[in-house]
Amino acid sequence: MDYLIEAKKFVERAHEAAHPEVIKQHLKMAEWYLAQAIEERNEPQPSEVPRKSN
């Protein structure tokens, strides 16, 4: 899943919404997706994880 694309969708929905509570919820969802994208980027790739030597 591309978290950045999903976050962008929620930001756009918030921009189009009229009710403050709806805007707040859309922005919360966008923030969650952005946090997931950041977490995904910070996880080491399998090729970067050191192997245990026996």
Short mmCIF file of N, CA and C in Angstrom, two decimals, residues 6-46:
data_model
loop_
_atom_site.label_atom_id
_atom_site.label_comp_id
_atom_site.label_asym_id
_atom_site.label_seq_id
_atom_site.Cartn_x
_atom_site.Cartn_y
_atom_site.Cartn_z
N GLU A 6 -2.49 7.53 -0.02
CA GLU A 6 -3.67 7.50 0.83
C GLU A 6 -3.74 8.75 1.70
N ALA A 7 -2.62 9.19 2.23
CA ALA A 7 -2.59 10.41 3.05
C ALA A 7 -3.05 11.61 2.22
N LYS A 8 -2.58 11.67 0.99
CA LYS A 8 -2.95 12.77 0.11
C LYS A 8 -4.47 12.79 -0.13
N LYS A 9 -5.05 11.61 -0.30
CA LYS A 9 -6.50 11.53 -0.50
C LYS A 9 -7.25 12.11 0.70
N PHE A 10 -6.79 11.80 1.91
CA PHE A 10 -7.48 12.31 3.10
C PHE A 10 -7.28 13.81 3.26
N VAL A 11 -6.13 14.31 2.88
CA VAL A 11 -5.91 15.76 2.93
C VAL A 11 -6.86 16.45 1.95
N GLU A 12 -7.01 15.88 0.76
CA GLU A 12 -7.93 16.45 -0.22
C GLU A 12 -9.37 16.42 0.28
N ARG A 13 -9.75 15.30 0.92
CA ARG A 13 -11.11 15.19 1.47
C ARG A 13 -11.32 16.23 2.57
N ALA A 14 -10.32 16.44 3.39
CA ALA A 14 -10.43 17.44 4.46
C ALA A 14 -10.60 18.83 3.86
N HIS A 15 -9.87 19.08 2.79
CA HIS A 15 -9.95 20.38 2.13
C HIS A 15 -11.34 20.63 1.55
N GLU A 16 -11.99 19.56 1.09
CA GLU A 16 -13.31 19.68 0.47
C GLU A 16 -14.45 19.68 1.49
N ALA A 17 -14.17 19.20 2.71
CA ALA A 17 -15.22 19.07 3.72
C ALA A 17 -15.62 20.44 4.29
N ALA A 18 -16.84 20.49 4.78
CA ALA A 18 -17.34 21.75 5.35
C ALA A 18 -17.45 21.69 6.87
N HIS A 19 -17.72 20.52 7.40
CA HIS A 19 -17.94 20.38 8.84
C HIS A 19 -16.60 20.20 9.56
N PRO A 20 -16.35 20.98 10.61
CA PRO A 20 -15.07 20.91 11.33
C PRO A 20 -14.71 19.51 11.85
N GLU A 21 -15.70 18.76 12.30
CA GLU A 21 -15.42 17.42 12.82
C GLU A 21 -14.97 16.48 11.71
N VAL A 22 -15.56 16.62 10.53
CA VAL A 22 -15.18 15.80 9.38
C VAL A 22 -13.76 16.15 8.96
N ILE A 23 -13.46 17.43 8.93
CA ILE A 23 -12.11 17.89 8.58
C ILE A 23 -11.10 17.30 9.55
N LYS A 24 -11.43 17.35 10.83
CA LYS A 24 -10.54 16.83 11.87
C LYS A 24 -10.28 15.34 11.66
N GLN A 25 -11.32 14.58 11.38
CA GLN A 25 -11.17 13.13 11.19
C GLN A 25 -10.33 12.82 9.95
N HIS A 26 -10.55 13.54 8.87
CA HIS A 26 -9.76 13.31 7.66
C HIS A 26 -8.29 13.64 7.90
N LEU A 27 -8.03 14.71 8.62
CA LEU A 27 -6.64 15.07 8.91
C LEU A 27 -5.99 14.05 9.85
N LYS A 28 -6.76 13.49 10.77
CA LYS A 28 -6.23 12.44 11.65
C LYS A 28 -5.83 11.22 10.83
N MET A 29 -6.66 10.85 9.88
CA MET A 29 -6.35 9.71 9.03
C MET A 29 -5.12 9.99 8.17
N ALA A 30 -5.04 11.20 7.64
CA ALA A 30 -3.87 11.57 6.83
C ALA A 30 -2.61 11.49 7.68
N GLU A 31 -2.69 11.95 8.91
CA GLU A 31 -1.54 11.90 9.81
C GLU A 31 -1.13 10.45 10.08
N TRP A 32 -2.10 9.57 10.25
CA TRP A 32 -1.80 8.15 10.50
C TRP A 32 -1.08 7.55 9.30
N TYR A 33 -1.59 7.83 8.10
CA TYR A 33 -0.94 7.30 6.90
C TYR A 33 0.48 7.85 6.74
N LEU A 34 0.67 9.10 7.06
CA LEU A 34 2.02 9.67 6.98
C LEU A 34 2.96 9.01 7.99
N ALA A 35 2.46 8.76 9.18
CA ALA A 35 3.27 8.08 10.20
C ALA A 35 3.66 6.68 9.73
N GLN A 36 2.73 6.00 9.06
CA GLN A 36 3.03 4.66 8.55
C GLN A 36 4.10 4.74 7.47
N ALA A 37 4.02 5.73 6.62
CA ALA A 37 5.02 5.89 5.56
C ALA A 37 6.40 6.17 6.15
N ILE A 38 6.45 6.99 7.18
CA ILE A 38 7.72 7.30 7.83
C ILE A 38 8.28 6.05 8.50
N GLU A 39 7.42 5.31 9.18
CA GLU A 39 7.86 4.09 9.85
C GLU A 39 8.39 3.08 8.84
N GLU A 40 7.70 2.96 7.72
CA GLU A 40 8.12 2.04 6.67
C GLU A 40 9.49 2.43 6.12
N ARG A 41 9.72 3.70 5.96
CA ARG A 41 11.03 4.16 5.46
C ARG A 41 12.16 3.92 6.45
N ASN A 42 11.83 3.98 7.73
CA ASN A 42 12.86 3.83 8.76
C ASN A 42 13.19 2.38 9.07
N GLU A 43 12.37 1.43 8.60
CA GLU A 43 12.66 0.03 8.82
C GLU A 43 13.82 -0.39 7.92
N PRO A 44 14.77 -1.14 8.47
CA PRO A 44 15.89 -1.59 7.63
C PRO A 44 15.40 -2.60 6.59
N GLN A 45 15.95 -2.50 5.41
CA GLN A 45 15.62 -3.44 4.35
C GLN A 45 16.26 -4.79 4.67
N PRO A 46 15.70 -5.89 4.19
CA PRO A 46 16.28 -7.21 4.49
C PRO A 46 17.76 -7.31 4.11
#
